[in-house]
Amino acid sequence: MTVPYFIIMIGTDTILPYIQKHILMNLEQNKSILWLSLCMLFIPLTAAFARQRNIYLSSLIHVQIKKELTDIVFNKLLVVQHANNSKIVNILNIDIDRVVRVLIHIFDLVDVPVSLIICSFMLYNLVGTAALYGIIGLFICVPITLFTAGYQRKMRSKLMQLRDNRGKITNELISNIRGVKLEGLIDIAQQRVEYYREIEQKLIRKLSIVDGCMLGITRLLPAIISMITFSAALKNMELSSSIAFTTLSVFQILQHTLSFLPFLVLGIIEAKVAIERIEKFLNKKEYEGVKKIKEEDTIAIKLKGSFGYKNKMVLNDINLEIQKGKLVMVIGQVGCGKTTLLNAILGECKHDEKSFNGINGSIGFISSIPWLRNDTVQGNICKGNKYNEERLNTIINLCQLEPDIKIFHDGIKTQIGERGITLSGGQKQRIALARVIYKLYDIYLIDDVLSAVDPHVSIKLFNDVIKTELKEKTRVLCTHQLQYLPYADQIIVLENHNIVFNGNYNDFIQTEFINTLKNMNELTKTPTILSPIPIKKEIKKLSPLESPSHLNETSNELMTKETIESGIIKESVFKKYIQSVGGLPSIIIYLCISFAVKGSTTLSDYMLTYNPVPLLYYFILQLIAVIFTLLKSIIETRLGTKATTTLHNSMFYHIIHSPFIFFDTTPMGRILNRFTKDIETMDTQLKRVLSICILQVLTVVFVLLLNLLSSILFMPLLIILSYIYISIIIFYIDSSQNLQRLQSTTKSPILSITSETVPGLFTIRAQKLNQLLFDQQSKLFDIHQRTTYSNSLVDRWLCLRVDCIGAFVMFGSVIAASLGGASVAGLAISYAMNVTHSLVFLIKTFSDVQSSFVSVERVLEYCELQTEEEIDQQNRDSLIDFNPLPITNNKSIELNTSQINVENLILNQNWPIGNIEFKHITMKYRKELPEVLKDISFSIHHGEKIGVCGRTGSGKSSLLQVLFKTVSNVSGTVIIDGVPLSQIPYHILRERIGIIPQDPLVFQGTIRENIDPFKRNSDKDICQILQDLGFDKEFKGLDDLVEENGKNLSSGTKQLLCIARECLRDSKIICIDEATSSVDYETDQRIQKSIRTFMKNKTVITIAHRIYTIIDYDRIIVMDNGIVQEFDTPQNLLNNINSLFYSFVKQQNEER
């Protein structure tokens, strides 16, 4: 379909030099050139229509190919066994684009060799055998080009691997940004990303030098060929103007072809590397699924063999059968393989050849880390299933979600953010549980779902959901909640990666494993309460469940819409980019060198107007042009990498220092899009198109000057065409830039859905949500493709009009030449023949520069994000002034602010000691929302152990958010050892105050790097702390690798790493946010003992769901509805039968 148009393009390019030859011969003989002039107008016009029609038809194919490739990759993602999020993002965002980009130039693969053959034939026809020397030189240089291309391919393959590594680190840090910020690891995060970025930039610099050398070779090649050809021709014949300048035109076609060759070769290399990466991903081992058991209807699950991940088997010699309709509980210490057992049933594990896993029925799976989408509460529960209001309301009640939903601003339509970022751990688990029971399955695999909820919620979920709603289903529950074991039909105990017990409860209590249960009872033993009290009545006193975040009162549109600029790129963007490359002096030097490149080239061509031709000067000037080309390549590489590094680091700094609300309302894909596609554009495309654009501007300027030199009568035509040309540019750029912005913006949701999919693959496959995710991705990609197609149409509109202008410039050059001398006219026509390409290239590359600066614009947008420090400074005036009042307690903290040198106090490494005072603290998540904390005042003294309890949403977590300055709408004062919180820099505050969060933070690296990220301790100290904590047997060595987000570790093991890291940091104030919910009771006992031993002289604030963990603390804070309802010693609170704490203990005793 496109071949006829391609043949027309080749034919017109071939015939124009012959027409030029006859025009110059007629000028030498004073003959008419009217008909030949008209040919120089209509033939280029014909070529213009053919070229744009050919490209348009090709673009239709390319759009479809891109769609198919994206669908294939995403479909593979849904069935691949193990996926790396950053690599998938790079494949979808970069590699597929590179493959499609080279397909757009597919005809150039034919055009280049055909043009070289035609140019060789034309040279032979013009100068005879003299052309053979040049042709031989041409083919000698081909192997050099091929060798350079091979070296480039290897380097670019390595570069993409480095980009994957940087993307992996960036994705890991951004997805865990809450933990990174709270644990004061911001500087470590910045250093890690900048380290990987610097390695990447070093390779980019090396690669750019190679690219520059290749460009220099292709620039020098036509000069050598032309010199050899002219030298040989002058020995055998006299070069007339018609022969000389027609030959020059052929050389210019040859030079244009060869100058395009490096970019074509580079595109092919990039596409080949991209294809290899895509192919490698598509060849990855796929999820095998599970076999269906048909012959034995009474058996629900069969599992036999050894199972694990990669080269490590986690479970050995498993032989397990589970009957239909049974409740099976799997218990064992941290890291024993409980989660692996469930994954093995799902078919997600590596296994030996003799292994067998089979099921009889459909599977519902709930991971210990709940998988949630950036959707509403209803959307997450009903995901993939038909909406049934009655069923939905039933499920909400069963999962204890009704009180939460009542206080959400938009109820069940409330957006929960990416990964449920605005929800508490318990709310995430309950919504995930609601989704899996909304549609009833035959088999339920439940991984520790009860650990993240309050005890009274846990027992309701167990009774109402697991025991009652699912009573006829097969249920496999991995848990540390040993109090539920009597209700199990079958108990499985895992130890040292083996099943050491498999039987019923009666058999279980006859074994030594009953000691575990006894230890748990002893561990959770709380003081006996003699006086009976109506529990239901006391529970009614408690506040209803509330969300721990600003989700309570947010509008349905939680996620902010991405800002889309309009019109051409603002001047400020260019100014900031110039500043990032080193300012105006660097730009001026670069422009001067670019001018020297084009000037020396034009001057060497001007040498051909002399008779005889001074070949030595001609060659020297061409050699100078090559030297300046190499120098220009080196300088633009250094300037480009400097700018990209500066802006990349600035963007990352501002992102990780942004307030928490930014991450709550910004999709992950939007952030990753800037770190992948936009940074890659700045690394490669921007400097490339900027260089071409500058050279094309100079080319057009020199063409017009030569035409004016040929005849001043060219001026009127020049003015008219310039006006038309500029009008087209203005109209085109405004439309093109808006479309380019839409292209970038519509790409972000695709990356977001990819980032959401990777962590939830096991859940997606278990619940058969593959097609739903694929359809959503396909719909988003179709929207993106519309902008791509529209942009292509706008490009065709532009190029057709510019081609037509080029044809009129050529026609005007011929007319002007007929009024001037043949020599200068010959040079003017030769350059005018190239003007069409130059004009198209100029406006297209100018548009490409603008399009590439869209990436700069998007990066700069995040470079200007307000940091927490800046927002804190703005809000400081609205805070209540620090004015300490006397406290009646004899341990009160008395301060004299006039005597405090805050800066010196903070810089003192012994600060803080551990005294904390909250004075009239009132907190809102946003100014328009109601108060979450209401005029709270209390003091904590050095070395005290403070427990904080209360129902979900009572304000427990809000206390920590105030202490760690994660919210800005706070009135009142918090004083830490004499320093108002408002005067403490964020990084110092979070580095000096320790926290062990409920969601453990681990990152890719070694065990050593995770425990001691600041590298302040020796291996001996690290091993000693692990030994003292009793964790030394959990890890083989400090050099053991931790995969991205700790994928190769259990939840409990990750928590142990966090605890060890905090103990090693030796903070004077430590906050613990239910850090032991994911560990077994024996490990919990060790952790509690460690807390009391290692934190003996430290101030400890523990938020607790399980009362027994804080029953021996110095004092207890009981939160209710945003106020401190009770604050006293545990014994005093227990002595008061009307206290809320008393009711909590009573309730947990009965539940136990």
PDB file of C-alpha atoms in Angstrom, residues 219 938 1099:
ATOM      1  CA  ARG A 219      30.727  13.724   8.400  1.00  0.00           C
ATOM      2  CA  PHE A 938      -0.007  15.683  78.863  1.00  0.00           C
ATOM      3  CA  THR A1099      11.328   6.867  76.591  1.00  0.00           C
TER       4      THR A1099
END
